[in-house]
Coordinates of N, CA and C in Angstrom, one line a residue:
X1 N 108.8 71.7 130.8 CA 109.4 72.8 129.8 C 109.5 74.1 130.7
X2 N 110.4 74.8 130.2 CA 110.6 76.1 131.2 C 109.9 76.7 131.2
X3 N 108.7 77.1 131.7 CA 107.6 78.1 131.6 C 108.2 79.8 131.8
X4 N 109.6 80.0 132.1 CA 110.2 81.3 131.8 C 110.9 81.4 130.5
X5 N 110.8 80.3 129.1 CA 111.3 80.8 128.0 C 109.8 81.1 127.3
X6 N 108.8 79.9 127.9 CA 107.7 80.0 126.9 C 106.9 81.8 127.3
X7 N 107.3 82.3 128.7 CA 107.1 83.3 128.9 C 107.6 84.8 128.2
X8 N 108.4 84.4 128.3 CA 109.9 85.3 126.9 C 108.9 85.5 125.9
X9 N 109.0 83.9 125.5 CA 108.7 83.8 123.9 C 107.1 84.7 123.6
X10 N 106.1 84.6 124.4 CA 105.1 85.3 124.6 C 105.3 86.6 124.2
X11 N 105.8 87.4 125.4 CA 106.2 89.0 125.5 C 106.6 89.0 124.2
X12 N 107.3 88.2 123.2 CA 108.3 89.0 122.6 C 107.2 88.9 121.2
X13 N 106.3 88.1 121.2 CA 105.6 87.8 120.1 C 104.7 89.2 120.4
X14 N 104.1 89.4 121.4 CA 103.5 90.7 121.7 C 103.8 92.0 121.2
X15 N 105.2 92.2 121.7 CA 106.2 93.7 121.4 C 106.1 93.5 119.4
X16 N 106.2 92.1 118.7 CA 105.6 92.0 117.7 C 104.5 92.4 117.2
X17 N 103.7 91.5 117.6 CA 101.9 92.0 117.2 C 102.1 93.5 117.2
X18 N 102.1 94.7 118.7 CA 102.1 95.8 118.3 C 103.0 96.4 117.4
X19 N 104.1 96.2 117.1 CA 104.7 96.2 116.0 C 104.1 96.2 114.6
X20 N 103.5 96.0 114.5 CA 102.8 95.0 113.3 C 101.5 95.9 113.2
X21 N 100.7 95.9 114.3 CA 99.9 96.8 114.7 C 99.7 97.8 113.8
X22 N 101.1 98.8 114.2 CA 101.2 100.1 114.1 C 101.2 100.1 112.2
X23 N 102.4 99.4 111.8 CA 102.8 99.3 110.0 C 101.4 99.1 109.8
X24 N 99.9 98.0 109.5 CA 99.5 98.1 109.8 C 98.2 99.6 109.7
X25 N 98.3 100.0 110.2 CA 97.9 101.4 110.6 C 98.2 102.3 109.8
X26 N 99.7 102.1 109.5 CA 100.7 103.4 108.5 C 100.0 103.0 106.6
X27 N 100.1 101.4 106.5 CA 99.5 101.3 105.8 C 98.2 101.5 105.5
X28 N 97.4 101.8 106.2 CA 95.3 102.2 105.9 C 95.4 103.4 106.0
X29 N 96.6 104.0 106.2 CA 96.7 105.4 106.4 C 96.4 106.4 104.5
X30 N 95.6 107.0 104.7 CA 94.7 107.5 103.3 C 95.7 108.8 102.1
X31 N 97.0 108.7 102.8 CA 97.8 109.6 101.9 C 98.8 108.7 102.1
X32 N 98.6 107.0 102.4 CA 99.8 106.9 101.2 C 99.7 106.6 99.6
X33 N 100.7 106.4 99.3 CA 100.3 106.1 97.9 C 101.3 105.0 96.6
X34 N 100.9 105.6 95.6 CA 101.6 103.4 95.2 C 103.0 103.4 95.5
X35 N 104.0 104.5 95.2 CA 105.6 104.9 95.5 C 105.8 104.7 97.0
X36 N 105.0 104.9 98.0 CA 105.6 104.9 99.2 C 105.0 103.4 99.7
X37 N 103.7 103.2 99.4 CA 103.4 101.8 99.6 C 104.3 100.8 98.8
X38 N 104.7 100.8 98.0 CA 106.0 100.0 96.8 C 106.8 99.4 97.9
X39 N 107.5 101.2 98.7 CA 108.9 101.3 99.5 C 108.4 100.1 100.9
X40 N 107.4 100.6 101.3 CA 107.4 100.1 102.7 C 107.1 98.1 102.4
X41 N 106.7 98.0 101.4 CA 106.8 96.2 100.9 C 107.7 96.0 100.7
X42 N 109.0 96.3 100.5 CA 110.1 96.5 100.1 C 110.9 96.0 101.6
X43 N 110.2 97.2 102.6 CA 111.1 97.3 103.6 C 110.3 95.6 104.4
X44 N 109.7 95.0 103.8 CA 109.9 93.4 104.9 C 110.9 92.5 104.6
X45 N 110.9 92.8 102.6 CA 112.1 91.9 102.7 C 113.5 92.6 103.0
X46 N 113.8 94.0 102.6 CA 115.4 94.6 102.8 C 115.0 95.7 103.9
X47 N 115.1 95.5 104.6 CA 115.3 96.3 106.2 C 116.4 96.5 106.1
X48 N 116.6 98.2 106.0 CA 117.9 98.7 106.0 C 118.5 98.6 107.7
X49 N 117.5 99.0 108.1 CA 118.2 98.8 109.5 C 118.3 97.4 110.1
X50 N 117.3 96.3 110.4 CA 117.6 94.8 110.4 C 117.5 93.7 109.1
X51 N 119.7 93.9 108.9 CA 119.7 93.4 107.3 C 119.0 91.9 107.3
X52 N 118.3 91.9 106.2 CA 117.6 90.8 105.6 C 116.4 91.1 105.9
X53 N 115.6 91.8 106.3 CA 114.4 92.1 106.2 C 113.2 90.6 107.3
X54 N 111.8 91.5 107.4 CA 111.2 90.8 108.1 C 110.7 89.6 107.7
X55 N 110.6 89.0 106.2 CA 110.4 87.7 106.1 C 111.5 86.7 106.5
X56 N 112.3 87.2 106.0 CA 113.9 86.7 105.4 C 114.4 86.2 107.0
X57 N 113.8 86.9 108.4 CA 114.0 86.9 109.8 C 113.1 86.0 110.3
X58 N 111.7 85.7 110.0 CA 110.8 85.1 110.3 C 111.5 83.7 109.9
X59 N 111.6 83.4 108.6 CA 111.7 82.2 107.5 C 113.6 81.5 109.0
X60 N 114.3 82.3 109.1 CA 114.7 82.2 110.1 C 114.8 81.6 111.4
X61 N 113.4 82.3 112.1 CA 113.0 81.8 113.3 C 112.3 80.2 112.9
X62 N 111.6 79.8 111.8 CA 111.4 78.9 111.5 C 111.8 77.7 111.2
X63 N 113.3 78.5 110.7 CA 114.1 77.5 110.0 C 115.0 76.9 111.6
X64 N 115.1 77.6 112.4 CA 115.4 77.4 114.1 C 114.7 76.5 114.7
X65 N 112.9 76.7 114.5 CA 112.2 75.6 115.0 C 112.7 74.7 114.2
X66 N 112.7 74.3 112.8 CA 112.7 73.1 112.3 C 113.7 72.1 112.4
X67 N 115.2 73.0 112.5 CA 116.6 72.1 113.1 C 116.5 71.7 114.5
X68 N 115.9 72.6 115.6 CA 115.4 71.3 116.7 C 114.6 70.5 116.8
X69 N 113.7 70.8 116.1 CA 112.5 69.4 115.9 C 113.4 68.4 115.2
X70 N 114.2 68.9 114.3 CA 114.9 67.0 113.9 C 115.9 66.3 114.7
X71 N 116.1 67.9 116.0 CA 117.1 66.9 117.1 C 116.4 65.7 117.6
X72 N 115.2 66.5 118.0 CA 114.4 65.7 119.2 C 112.7 64.7 118.6
X73 N 112.8 64.7 117.6 CA 111.6 64.4 116.9 C 111.4 62.7 117.1
X74 N 111.3 62.1 117.2 CA 111.4 60.3 118.0 C 111.2 59.9 116.1
X75 N 112.7 58.8 116.9 CA 112.7 58.3 115.1 C 113.5 59.0 114.0
X76 N 113.8 60.3 114.5 CA 114.3 61.5 113.7 C 113.3 61.2 112.1
X77 N 112.0 61.5 112.1 CA 111.3 60.7 110.8 C 110.9 61.9 109.8
X78 N 111.0 62.8 110.5 CA 110.8 64.6 109.7 C 109.2 64.6 109.8
X79 N 108.6 64.4 110.7 CA 107.1 64.1 110.7 C 106.9 66.1 111.2
X80 N 107.4 66.1 112.3 CA 107.9 67.8 112.9 C 108.6 68.4 112.1
X81 N 109.9 67.8 111.8 CA 110.9 69.2 111.2 C 110.5 69.3 109.5
X82 N 109.9 68.5 109.0 CA 109.8 68.7 106.8 C 108.6 69.6 107.1
X83 N 107.8 69.8 107.7 CA 106.2 70.8 108.1 C 107.3 72.2 108.0
X84 N 107.9 71.9 109.3 CA 108.7 73.3 109.2 C 109.7 74.1 108.5
X85 N 110.0 73.2 107.5 CA 111.3 73.4 106.8 C 109.8 73.9 105.2
X86 N 109.3 73.4 105.8 CA 108.2 73.4 104.1 C 107.6 74.7 104.4
X87 N 107.3 75.4 105.4 CA 106.8 76.3 106.3 C 107.5 77.7 106.0
X88 N 109.0 77.3 106.3 CA 109.7 78.5 105.6 C 110.2 78.3 104.0
X89 N 110.5 77.5 103.9 CA 110.8 78.2 102.3 C 109.3 78.8 101.8
X90 N 108.2 79.0 102.3 CA 106.7 79.1 101.3 C 106.8 80.6 102.3
X91 N 107.3 81.0 103.1 CA 107.5 82.2 103.8 C 108.3 83.0 102.8
X92 N 109.5 82.9 101.8 CA 110.7 83.0 101.0 C 110.3 83.1 99.9
X93 N 109.9 81.9 99.2 CA 109.8 81.4 97.9 C 108.0 82.4 97.6
X94 N 107.2 82.0 98.1 CA 106.0 82.3 97.9 C 105.3 83.6 98.3
X95 N 105.9 83.9 99.8 CA 105.0 85.2 100.5 C 105.9 86.2 100.0
X96 N 107.6 85.7 100.0 CA 108.8 87.1 99.6 C 108.5 87.1 98.4
X97 N 108.3 86.3 97.7 CA 108.3 87.0 95.9 C 107.1 87.7 95.3
X98 N 105.9 87.2 96.0 CA 104.8 87.3 95.7 C 104.3 89.3 96.2
X99 N 105.3 89.6 97.5 CA 105.4 90.7 98.1 C 106.0 92.0 96.9
X100 N 107.6 90.8 96.6 CA 108.2 92.0 95.8 C 107.8 91.9 94.2
X101 N 107.0 91.3 93.6 CA 106.0 91.4 92.3 C 105.0 92.6 92.4
X102 N 104.3 92.2 93.6 CA 103.7 93.6 94.1 C 103.8 95.0 94.3
X103 N 105.4 95.3 94.9 CA 106.1 96.2 95.1 C 106.6 96.7 93.3
X104 N 107.0 95.9 92.8 CA 107.4 96.4 91.2 C 106.1 96.7 90.4
X105 N 105.0 96.0 90.7 CA 103.5 97.2 90.2 C 103.3 98.0 90.6
X106 N 103.9 98.3 91.9 CA 103.5 100.1 92.2 C 103.8 100.5 91.8
X107 N 105.5 100.6 91.9 CA 106.8 101.2 91.5 C 107.7 100.8 91.4
X108 N 107.6 100.6 89.3 CA 108.5 99.9 88.7 C 110.4 100.4 88.4
X109 N 110.0 101.5 89.2 CA 111.3 101.7 89.0 C 112.5 102.5 91.3
X110 N 111.5 101.3 92.0 CA 112.2 101.5 93.1 C 111.8 102.2 94.0
X111 N 112.2 102.4 95.0 CA 111.8 103.0 96.6 C 112.2 104.5 96.1
X112 N 111.5 104.9 97.5 CA 111.8 107.0 97.4 C 112.7 106.9 97.7
X113 N 113.1 107.6 97.1 CA 114.6 108.6 97.7 C 114.5 109.9 97.7

Protein backbone atom coordinates (compact mmCIF):
# COMPACT_ATOMS: atom_id res chain seq x y z
CA UNK A 1 0.00 0.00 0.00
CA UNK A 2 1.27 3.44 -0.88
CA UNK A 3 1.37 5.40 2.37
CA UNK A 4 1.87 8.66 0.46
CA UNK A 5 -1.28 8.05 -1.61
CA UNK A 6 -3.37 7.27 1.46
CA UNK A 7 -2.03 10.36 3.24
CA UNK A 8 -2.85 12.50 0.19
CA UNK A 9 -6.40 11.11 0.02
CA UNK A 10 -6.89 11.79 3.74
CA UNK A 11 -5.64 15.36 3.34
CA UNK A 12 -7.87 16.00 0.34
CA UNK A 13 -10.89 14.57 2.13
CA UNK A 14 -10.11 16.91 5.02
CA UNK A 15 -10.16 19.86 2.62
CA UNK A 16 -13.46 18.66 1.16
CA UNK A 17 -14.93 18.32 4.66
CA UNK A 18 -13.91 21.88 5.52
CA UNK A 19 -15.53 23.16 2.32
CA UNK A 20 -18.71 21.20 3.02
CA UNK A 21 -18.79 22.54 6.59
CA UNK A 22 -18.69 26.08 5.18
CA UNK A 23 -21.59 25.24 2.85
CA UNK A 24 -23.51 23.80 5.80
CA UNK A 25 -22.88 27.01 7.74
CA UNK A 26 -24.15 29.06 4.78
CA UNK A 27 -27.26 26.89 4.52
CA UNK A 28 -27.93 27.44 8.23
CA UNK A 29 -27.87 31.24 7.95
CA UNK A 30 -31.08 32.93 9.07
CA UNK A 31 -31.31 35.08 5.93
CA UNK A 32 -31.39 32.21 3.38
CA UNK A 33 -34.74 32.35 1.58
CA UNK A 34 -36.42 29.76 -0.67
CA UNK A 35 -34.96 31.07 -3.94
CA UNK A 36 -31.43 31.23 -2.55
CA UNK A 37 -31.72 27.75 -1.01
CA UNK A 38 -32.95 26.40 -4.35
CA UNK A 39 -30.03 28.06 -6.15
CA UNK A 40 -27.57 26.54 -3.69
CA UNK A 41 -29.13 23.10 -4.12
CA UNK A 42 -28.86 23.42 -7.89
CA UNK A 43 -25.14 24.16 -7.52
CA UNK A 44 -24.65 20.65 -6.13
CA UNK A 45 -25.76 19.32 -9.50
CA UNK A 46 -24.78 22.10 -11.90
CA UNK A 47 -21.79 23.95 -10.45
CA UNK A 48 -20.66 26.48 -13.07
CA UNK A 49 -17.10 26.65 -11.72
CA UNK A 50 -16.68 22.88 -11.78
CA UNK A 51 -18.64 21.45 -14.70
CA UNK A 52 -20.95 18.73 -13.55
CA UNK A 53 -21.35 19.74 -9.92
CA UNK A 54 -20.66 18.01 -6.62
CA UNK A 55 -22.90 14.97 -7.01
CA UNK A 56 -21.69 14.09 -10.51
CA UNK A 57 -18.07 14.55 -9.35
CA UNK A 58 -18.70 12.26 -6.37
CA UNK A 59 -20.31 9.74 -8.69
CA UNK A 60 -17.23 9.89 -10.93
CA UNK A 61 -14.91 9.18 -7.96
CA UNK A 62 -16.99 6.21 -6.79
CA UNK A 63 -17.16 4.89 -10.37
CA UNK A 64 -13.37 5.15 -10.66
CA UNK A 65 -13.08 3.05 -7.49
CA UNK A 66 -15.52 0.53 -8.97
CA UNK A 67 -13.52 0.24 -12.19
CA UNK A 68 -10.33 -0.31 -10.22
CA UNK A 69 -12.08 -2.91 -8.07
CA UNK A 70 -13.15 -4.73 -11.24
CA UNK A 71 -9.50 -5.06 -12.22
CA UNK A 72 -8.20 -6.30 -8.87
CA UNK A 73 -11.01 -8.24 -7.21
CA UNK A 74 -10.44 -11.99 -6.95
CA UNK A 75 -12.13 -14.05 -9.62
CA UNK A 76 -13.62 -10.85 -11.08
CA UNK A 77 -16.84 -11.83 -9.35
CA UNK A 78 -18.14 -8.31 -8.71
CA UNK A 79 -18.24 -8.63 -4.93
CA UNK A 80 -16.50 -5.26 -4.59
CA UNK A 81 -17.23 -3.52 -7.88
CA UNK A 82 -20.99 -4.11 -8.06
CA UNK A 83 -21.78 -2.36 -4.75
CA UNK A 84 -19.56 0.52 -5.82
CA UNK A 85 -21.33 0.86 -9.18
CA UNK A 86 -24.66 0.71 -7.35
CA UNK A 87 -23.52 3.41 -4.91
CA UNK A 88 -22.55 5.65 -7.83
CA UNK A 89 -25.95 5.13 -9.43
CA UNK A 90 -27.72 5.92 -6.16
CA UNK A 91 -25.86 9.21 -5.86
CA UNK A 92 -27.00 10.28 -9.31
CA UNK A 93 -30.42 8.66 -9.53
CA UNK A 94 -31.70 9.01 -5.98
CA UNK A 95 -29.82 11.80 -4.25
CA UNK A 96 -29.43 13.95 -7.34
CA UNK A 97 -33.05 13.64 -8.40
CA UNK A 98 -34.36 14.34 -4.92
CA UNK A 99 -32.17 17.42 -4.71
CA UNK A 100 -33.57 18.64 -8.03
CA UNK A 101 -37.14 18.04 -6.85
CA UNK A 102 -36.49 20.02 -3.67
CA UNK A 103 -34.96 22.91 -5.63
CA UNK A 104 -37.94 22.98 -8.02
CA UNK A 105 -40.34 22.96 -5.10
CA UNK A 106 -38.59 25.91 -3.47
CA UNK A 107 -38.16 27.97 -6.63
CA UNK A 108 -40.01 26.63 -9.68
CA UNK A 109 -38.82 29.52 -11.85
CA UNK A 110 -35.12 28.65 -11.50
CA UNK A 111 -31.96 30.22 -10.15
CA UNK A 112 -31.35 33.71 -8.86
CA UNK A 113 -30.42 36.03 -11.67
